[in-house]
CSV table of C-alpha atoms and ligand atoms in Angstrom, one decimal:
chain,number,residue,atom,x,y,z
A,1,MET,CA,99.2,111.0,55.0
A,2,SER,CA,101.3,107.8,55.6
A,3,LYS,CA,100.4,105.3,57.9
A,4,PRO,CA,102.1,104.7,61.1
A,5,ARG,CA,104.8,101.8,61.4
A,6,ILE,CA,103.5,99.4,64.1
A,7,HIS,CA,105.6,96.4,65.1
A,8,ILE,CA,104.0,93.5,66.6
A,9,LEU,CA,105.8,91.1,68.8
A,10,ALA,CA,104.0,87.7,69.5
A,11,LEU,CA,105.0,85.9,72.7
A,12,GLY,CA,102.3,83.2,72.7
A,13,GLY,CA,99.2,82.6,74.9
A,14,THR,CA,95.8,81.7,74.1
A,15,ILE,CA,95.7,84.1,71.4
A,16,ALA,CA,98.4,82.0,69.4
A,17,THR,CA,97.1,78.6,70.2
A,18,ARG,CA,95.8,75.9,67.8
A,19,PRO,CA,94.3,72.6,68.6
A,20,ASP,CA,96.4,69.4,68.6
A,21,ALA,CA,95.3,65.9,67.4
A,22,THR,CA,93.5,65.5,70.8
A,23,GLY,CA,91.6,68.9,70.6
A,24,ALA,CA,93.9,70.3,73.2
A,25,MET,CA,95.0,73.8,72.5
A,26,GLN,CA,98.8,74.3,72.1
A,27,MET,CA,100.9,77.3,71.7
A,28,GLY,CA,101.6,77.2,67.8
A,29,LEU,CA,100.4,80.5,66.0
A,30,GLY,CA,103.2,83.2,65.2
A,31,ALA,CA,102.8,86.8,64.6
A,32,ASP,CA,102.1,86.3,60.8
A,33,ASP,CA,99.3,84.0,61.7
A,34,LEU,CA,97.8,86.7,64.0
A,35,VAL,CA,98.1,89.5,61.5
A,36,GLY,CA,96.9,87.1,58.6
A,37,ALA,CA,93.6,86.8,60.4
A,38,VAL,CA,92.9,90.5,60.6
A,39,PRO,CA,93.1,92.1,57.1
A,40,LEU,CA,91.9,95.3,58.4
A,41,LEU,CA,95.1,95.9,60.2
A,42,ALA,CA,96.7,97.0,56.8
A,43,THR,CA,94.3,99.8,56.6
A,44,ILE,CA,95.4,101.3,59.9
A,45,ALA,CA,99.1,100.9,60.0
A,46,ASP,CA,102.2,99.5,58.1
A,47,ILE,CA,102.7,96.4,60.1
A,48,GLU,CA,105.9,94.5,60.9
A,49,ALA,CA,105.1,91.1,62.5
A,50,GLU,CA,107.7,89.2,64.6
A,51,THR,CA,107.5,86.0,66.6
A,52,VAL,CA,109.5,86.3,69.7
A,53,SER,CA,108.3,83.0,71.3
A,54,ARG,CA,105.4,80.5,71.5
A,55,VAL,CA,105.0,80.0,75.3
A,56,GLY,CA,102.3,80.5,77.7
A,57,SER,CA,102.5,83.6,79.8
A,58,HIS,CA,102.6,81.4,82.9
A,59,SER,CA,106.1,80.3,81.9
A,60,LEU,CA,107.7,83.6,80.9
A,61,GLY,CA,110.4,85.1,83.3
A,62,PHE,CA,112.0,88.4,84.1
A,63,ASP,CA,115.1,87.5,82.0
A,64,GLN,CA,112.7,87.3,78.9
A,65,LEU,CA,111.1,90.6,79.8
A,66,HIS,CA,114.4,92.4,80.1
A,67,ALA,CA,115.3,90.9,76.5
A,68,LEU,CA,111.9,92.1,75.3
A,69,ALA,CA,112.4,95.6,76.7
A,70,ALA,CA,115.8,95.7,74.9
A,71,LYS,CA,114.2,94.8,71.8
A,72,ILE,CA,111.5,97.1,71.9
A,73,ARG,CA,114.0,99.9,72.7
A,74,SER,CA,115.9,99.0,69.5
A,75,LEU,CA,112.9,98.9,67.2
A,76,LYS,CA,112.4,101.7,64.6
A,77,ALA,CA,108.6,102.0,64.7
A,78,ASP,CA,105.9,104.5,65.7
A,79,GLY,CA,104.5,102.0,68.1
A,80,VAL,CA,104.8,98.5,69.4
A,81,VAL,CA,102.0,95.8,70.1
A,82,VAL,CA,103.0,92.8,72.2
A,83,THR,CA,100.6,89.8,72.1
A,84,GLN,CA,100.9,87.3,74.9
A,85,GLY,CA,99.0,85.1,77.4
A,86,THR,CA,96.6,86.7,79.8
A,87,ASP,CA,97.7,84.8,82.8
A,88,THR,CA,100.5,87.2,83.7
A,89,LEU,CA,99.7,90.2,81.8
A,90,GLU,CA,99.3,92.2,84.9
A,91,GLU,CA,102.8,91.5,85.8
A,92,THR,CA,104.5,91.6,82.4
A,93,SER,CA,102.9,95.0,81.5
A,94,PHE,CA,104.1,96.5,84.9
A,95,VAL,CA,107.7,95.0,84.4
A,96,LEU,CA,107.8,96.6,80.8
A,97,ASP,CA,106.5,99.9,82.3
A,98,LEU,CA,109.3,99.7,84.9
A,99,LEU,CA,111.9,99.2,82.2
A,100,LEU,CA,110.9,101.4,79.3
A,101,ASP,CA,110.5,105.2,79.1
A,102,LEU,CA,109.6,105.6,75.4
A,103,ASP,CA,107.9,108.4,73.2
A,104,ILE,CA,106.1,105.8,71.2
A,105,PRO,CA,103.1,103.6,72.3
A,106,VAL,CA,103.8,100.2,73.8
A,107,VAL,CA,100.5,98.4,73.7
A,108,ILE,CA,100.0,94.8,75.1
A,109,THR,CA,97.0,92.6,74.3
A,110,ALA,CA,96.1,88.9,74.5
A,111,ALA,CA,92.8,86.8,74.4
A,112,MET,CA,90.4,85.1,76.7
A,113,ARG,CA,88.9,82.8,74.1
A,114,ASN,CA,91.0,80.7,71.9
A,115,PRO,CA,90.8,80.7,68.2
A,116,ALA,CA,88.8,77.4,68.1
A,117,LEU,CA,86.1,78.7,70.1
A,118,THR,CA,82.9,80.9,68.7
A,119,SER,CA,83.4,84.5,69.5
A,120,ALA,CA,87.3,84.3,69.8
A,121,ASP,CA,88.4,87.7,71.0
A,122,GLY,CA,92.1,87.5,69.8
A,123,PRO,CA,91.4,89.1,66.2
A,124,GLY,CA,89.3,92.0,67.7
A,125,ASN,CA,91.8,92.7,70.7
A,126,LEU,CA,94.7,92.8,68.2
A,127,LEU,CA,92.7,95.1,65.8
A,128,ALA,CA,92.0,97.2,68.9
A,129,ALA,CA,95.7,97.2,70.1
A,130,VAL,CA,96.9,98.4,66.6
A,131,ARG,CA,94.2,101.1,66.5
A,132,VAL,CA,95.3,102.2,70.1
A,133,ALA,CA,99.1,102.3,69.1
A,134,ALA,CA,98.4,104.3,65.8
A,135,ASP,CA,96.1,106.7,67.3
A,136,PRO,CA,97.1,110.4,67.5
A,137,TRP,CA,96.2,111.1,71.0
A,138,VAL,CA,97.8,108.0,72.2
A,139,ARG,CA,101.0,108.7,70.1
A,140,GLU,CA,101.1,112.3,71.4
A,141,HIS,CA,100.8,111.2,75.1
A,142,ALA,CA,102.8,108.0,74.8
A,143,ARG,CA,105.3,108.8,77.5
A,144,ALA,CA,102.6,110.1,79.9
A,145,LEU,CA,100.6,106.9,79.4
A,146,GLY,CA,103.4,104.6,79.7
A,147,VAL,CA,102.9,100.9,78.8
A,148,ILE,CA,99.2,100.3,78.2
A,149,VAL,CA,97.1,97.3,78.0
A,150,THR,CA,94.0,97.0,75.6
A,151,MET,CA,91.5,94.3,76.4
A,152,LEU,CA,87.8,94.2,75.1
A,153,ASP,CA,87.8,97.8,73.9
A,154,GLU,CA,89.3,99.4,76.9
A,155,VAL,CA,92.7,100.8,77.6
A,156,TYR,CA,94.4,100.2,81.1
A,157,ALA,CA,97.5,101.6,82.8
A,158,ALA,CA,100.1,98.8,83.6
A,159,ALA,CA,100.5,99.9,87.2
A,160,ASP,CA,96.7,99.3,87.8
A,161,VAL,CA,95.4,96.7,85.5
A,162,LEU,CA,94.3,93.5,87.3
A,163,LYS,CA,93.2,90.1,85.9
A,164,VAL,CA,89.9,89.7,87.8
A,165,HIS,CA,88.5,86.6,86.5
A,166,PRO,CA,90.0,83.4,85.1
A,167,THR,CA,87.8,82.7,82.0
A,168,ARG,CA,85.3,85.5,81.2
A,169,LEU,CA,85.8,87.8,78.3
A,170,ASN,CA,85.8,90.9,80.5
A,171,ALA,CA,88.6,89.4,82.6
A,172,PHE,CA,90.5,92.6,83.0
A,173,ALA,CA,89.8,95.8,85.2
A,174,SER,CA,91.7,98.8,86.4
A,175,THR,CA,90.3,98.6,89.9
A,176,GLN,CA,91.7,101.6,91.4
A,177,THR,CA,91.7,104.3,88.5
A,178,GLY,CA,89.4,102.9,85.8
A,179,PRO,CA,90.4,102.8,82.0
A,180,LEU,CA,92.3,105.5,80.3
A,181,ALA,CA,90.5,105.2,77.1
A,182,ALA,CA,87.6,103.3,75.5
A,183,LEU,CA,87.3,102.1,71.9
A,184,VAL,CA,84.1,102.7,70.0
A,185,GLU,CA,83.4,102.2,66.2
A,186,ASP,CA,87.1,103.1,64.8
A,187,ARG,CA,87.8,105.7,67.3
A,188,ILE,CA,89.8,105.9,70.6
A,189,VAL,CA,87.9,108.0,73.3
A,190,PRO,CA,90.5,109.4,75.9
A,191,LEU,CA,89.3,109.2,79.5
A,192,ALA,CA,92.4,109.9,81.7
A,193,LEU,CA,96.0,110.2,81.8
A,194,PRO,CA,97.7,108.2,84.7
A,195,VAL,CA,99.6,109.7,87.7
A,196,ARG,CA,103.1,108.8,86.9
A,197,ASP,CA,105.3,110.4,89.5
A,198,ALA,CA,106.2,107.2,91.2
A,199,MET,CA,107.0,105.6,87.9
A,200,ASN,CA,109.0,108.5,86.7
A,201,ALA,CA,111.2,108.2,90.1
A,202,VAL,CA,111.6,104.7,89.0
A,203,HIS,CA,113.0,105.6,85.6
A,204,ARG,CA,115.2,108.3,86.9
A,205,ARG,CA,116.8,105.9,89.4
A,206,LEU,CA,117.4,103.1,87.0
A,207,ASP,CA,118.5,105.3,84.2
A,208,ALA,CA,122.2,104.2,83.4
A,209,LEU,CA,122.2,101.3,85.8
A,210,THR,CA,122.4,97.7,84.3
A,211,GLY,CA,120.5,94.6,85.7
A,212,ASP,CA,122.9,91.6,86.4
A,213,GLY,CA,120.8,88.7,86.7
A,214,ALA,CA,117.7,87.3,88.6
A,215,ALA,CA,116.9,88.4,92.1
A,216,PRO,CA,114.2,86.0,93.2
A,217,VAL,CA,111.5,87.6,95.6
A,218,ALA,CA,109.3,85.4,97.7
A,219,LEU,CA,105.6,86.2,98.0
A,220,PHE,CA,104.0,85.5,101.2
A,221,TRP,CA,100.1,85.9,101.4
A,222,MET,CA,98.9,86.6,105.0
A,223,SER,CA,95.8,84.7,105.9
A,224,ILE,CA,93.8,84.0,109.2
A,225,ASP,CA,95.9,82.3,111.8
A,226,GLU,CA,99.0,82.2,109.5
A,227,PRO,CA,101.9,81.0,111.7
A,228,GLY,CA,104.8,82.0,109.4
A,229,ARG,CA,106.4,78.8,109.3
A,230,LEU,CA,107.5,79.2,105.6
A,231,ILE,CA,109.1,82.4,106.5
A,232,GLU,CA,111.0,80.6,109.4
A,233,ALA,CA,112.3,78.0,106.7
A,234,LEU,CA,113.5,80.8,104.5
A,235,LEU,CA,115.3,82.4,107.2
A,236,ALA,CA,116.8,79.1,108.3
A,237,ALA,CA,118.3,78.3,104.9
A,238,PRO,CA,118.8,81.7,103.1
A,239,ASP,CA,121.4,80.7,101.0
A,240,ARG,CA,119.9,77.4,99.9
A,241,LEU,CA,116.5,79.0,98.9
A,242,GLY,CA,118.3,82.1,97.4
A,243,TYR,CA,115.5,84.7,97.8
A,244,ARG,CA,116.8,88.2,97.9
A,245,GLY,CA,113.6,89.9,99.1
A,246,ALA,CA,110.1,89.3,100.2
A,247,VAL,CA,106.7,90.8,99.7
A,248,ILE,CA,104.0,90.3,102.2
A,249,GLY,CA,100.3,90.3,100.9
A,250,ALA,CA,98.9,91.9,104.1
A,251,MET,CA,95.4,92.1,105.4
A,252,GLY,CA,93.5,95.3,105.4
A,253,GLY,CA,95.3,98.4,105.8
A,254,GLY,CA,98.7,96.7,106.4
A,255,HIS,CA,98.3,94.2,109.1
A,256,THR,CA,99.5,90.5,109.7
A,257,PRO,CA,98.5,88.0,112.3
A,258,GLU,CA,100.1,88.7,115.6
A,259,ARG,CA,101.7,85.1,115.8
A,260,ALA,CA,103.6,85.8,112.6
A,261,THR,CA,104.9,89.2,113.5
A,262,ASP,CA,108.2,88.4,115.3
A,263,ILE,CA,109.2,86.3,112.3
A,264,LEU,CA,108.2,89.0,109.8
A,265,ILE,CA,110.3,91.5,111.6
A,266,LYS,CA,113.3,89.1,111.4
A,267,LEU,CA,112.7,88.6,107.7
A,268,ALA,CA,112.6,92.4,107.2
A,269,ALA,CA,116.0,92.4,108.9
A,270,ALA,CA,117.4,89.8,106.7
A,271,VAL,CA,116.2,90.9,103.3
A,272,PRO,CA,114.1,94.0,101.9
A,273,THR,CA,110.6,93.0,102.9
A,274,VAL,CA,107.6,95.0,101.3
A,275,VAL,CA,104.1,95.1,102.8
A,276,SER,CA,101.5,95.3,100.0
A,277,PRO,CA,97.6,95.1,100.3
A,278,ARG,CA,96.2,91.6,99.8
A,279,ALA,CA,92.8,93.5,99.0
A,280,GLY,CA,94.5,94.2,95.7
A,281,GLY,CA,94.8,98.0,95.9
A,282,GLY,CA,95.7,100.6,98.3
A,283,PRO,CA,96.7,102.9,99.6
A,284,LEU,CA,97.7,101.3,102.9
A,285,LEU,CA,97.3,102.9,106.4
A,286,GLU,CA,100.3,104.7,107.9
A,287,LYS,CA,99.2,105.9,111.5
A,288,THR,CA,95.9,104.6,112.5
A,289,TYR,CA,96.2,101.2,114.4
A,290,GLY,CA,98.4,100.5,117.4
A,291,GLY,CA,99.4,96.9,118.7
A,292,PRO,CA,102.1,94.6,117.8
A,293,SER,CA,101.1,93.7,114.1
A,294,SER,CA,99.5,97.1,113.0
A,295,GLU,CA,100.8,99.3,110.6
A,296,ILE,CA,102.6,101.7,113.0
A,297,ALA,CA,104.6,98.7,114.6
A,298,LEU,CA,105.5,97.0,111.2
A,299,ARG,CA,106.4,100.5,109.7
A,300,GLY,CA,108.6,101.1,112.7
A,301,ALA,CA,110.2,97.7,112.6
A,302,GLY,CA,111.6,98.3,109.2
A,303,LEU,CA,109.1,96.7,106.9
A,304,ILE,CA,108.8,98.7,103.6
A,305,TRP,CA,105.4,100.2,102.8
A,306,GLY,CA,104.1,99.1,99.4
A,307,GLY,CA,101.4,101.8,99.3
A,308,ARG,CA,98.7,101.0,96.6
A,309,LEU,CA,100.8,98.5,94.6
A,310,HIS,CA,99.1,95.1,94.4
A,311,PRO,CA,101.3,92.4,95.9
A,312,LEU,CA,102.2,91.1,92.1
A,313,LYS,CA,103.3,94.4,91.1
A,314,ALA,CA,105.1,95.0,94.3
A,315,ARG,CA,107.1,91.7,93.7
A,316,ALA,CA,107.9,92.9,90.2
A,317,LEU,CA,109.2,96.3,91.6
A,318,LEU,CA,111.1,94.7,94.2
A,319,GLU,CA,112.7,92.0,91.8
A,320,THR,CA,113.6,95.0,89.3
A,321,CYS,CA,115.2,97.0,92.3
A,322,LEU,CA,117.3,94.1,93.3
A,323,ARG,CA,118.4,93.2,90.1
A,324,PHE,CA,119.8,96.8,89.3
A,325,GLY,CA,121.6,96.5,92.7
A,326,LEU,CA,119.6,99.2,94.7
A,327,ASP,CA,120.0,99.1,98.4
A,328,ARG,CA,117.2,99.1,101.0
A,329,LYS,CA,117.2,102.8,101.6
A,330,ALA,CA,116.8,103.4,97.7
A,331,ILE,CA,114.2,100.6,97.5
A,332,ALA,CA,112.1,102.2,100.3
A,333,GLU,CA,112.1,105.6,98.6
A,334,LEU,CA,110.9,104.2,95.3
A,335,PHE,CA,108.2,102.4,97.1
A,336,ALA,CA,107.3,105.6,99.0
A,337,GLY,CA,106.2,107.1,95.8
A,338,TRP,CA,103.1,104.5,95.8
A,339,ASN,CA,102.1,105.4,99.2
B,1,LIG,N1,98.0,80.2,80.4
B,1,LIG,C1,98.3,80.7,79.1
B,1,LIG,C2,99.0,82.0,79.2
B,1,LIG,O1,99.1,82.7,80.1
B,1,LIG,C3,96.9,81.0,78.4
B,1,LIG,C4,96.1,82.1,79.1
B,1,LIG,C5,95.7,83.2,78.1
B,1,LIG,O2,96.4,83.5,77.2
B,1,LIG,O3,94.6,83.5,78.4
B,1,LIG,O4,99.6,82.2,78.1
């Protein structure tokens, strides 16, 4: 039986670092280096390797992700593996999931320990990602799985995966739903398929539309006694600052400090403003608490309810909606799917 054709796209990140003369790790390795370090790959798949960039994922932008999505769409492959840095993996995987609706697996992986360290995890994660992309169950359910992330022998859905630790090997988790599959020996053990209704609605809405340039979205994290002065500054100089939307990392089930509430309501009147749980996952409340900065008041005042989406993922969805020219009503409809 012929092996699946897996295309590896390398963006950079710790997995692609090497030490400079001072010992500091610099982005430097390309896709061929990563593949060359894992001879077993050739026994699993016919590998095509391509270096897209050599940057830290903290420096990636939405424009690059749109270009990456277009490249992935154009590939003649049975599966795609993307390697990148871990720092924004929870965002990049979700953006690619918003943009791609393919019937081949798209798997993203990375490394927590750089190649100069004992027990570097890059080669093992790359091997695992290729195994996942080549696996018959994953290939059969590629569209139902959407873009997936493989780290430390687990497979996660892009909408749920979070980076939960800055340095540990087990830095990734899917805190709301758990992993979709596990790797053991040379096998993939299926555990679950993600609920994709909200994502499918995004794909239907964006189909046939084209994005026309960046749509910056501000992220405001609510914390105790927050007076909302940065929001005041944004409203005072909207054209200079250029933000076209905002996400509020709200307390609890969708609450904000009372002293910031009036300005938040003004913000929501000026630009689409999404409330999302700073606790990291939802769903948010809709009808429990009364009072001026409760979920009932904020929803009534026109803030868009982000449901269970982490604020970073809500920001990625709002940027995508605005970039594709959706109006406030269409945006609210898409976010409703995550409530
Ligand atoms: N900050 C770098 C990046 O995101 C390194 C982090 C990593 O790969 O773990 O690319």
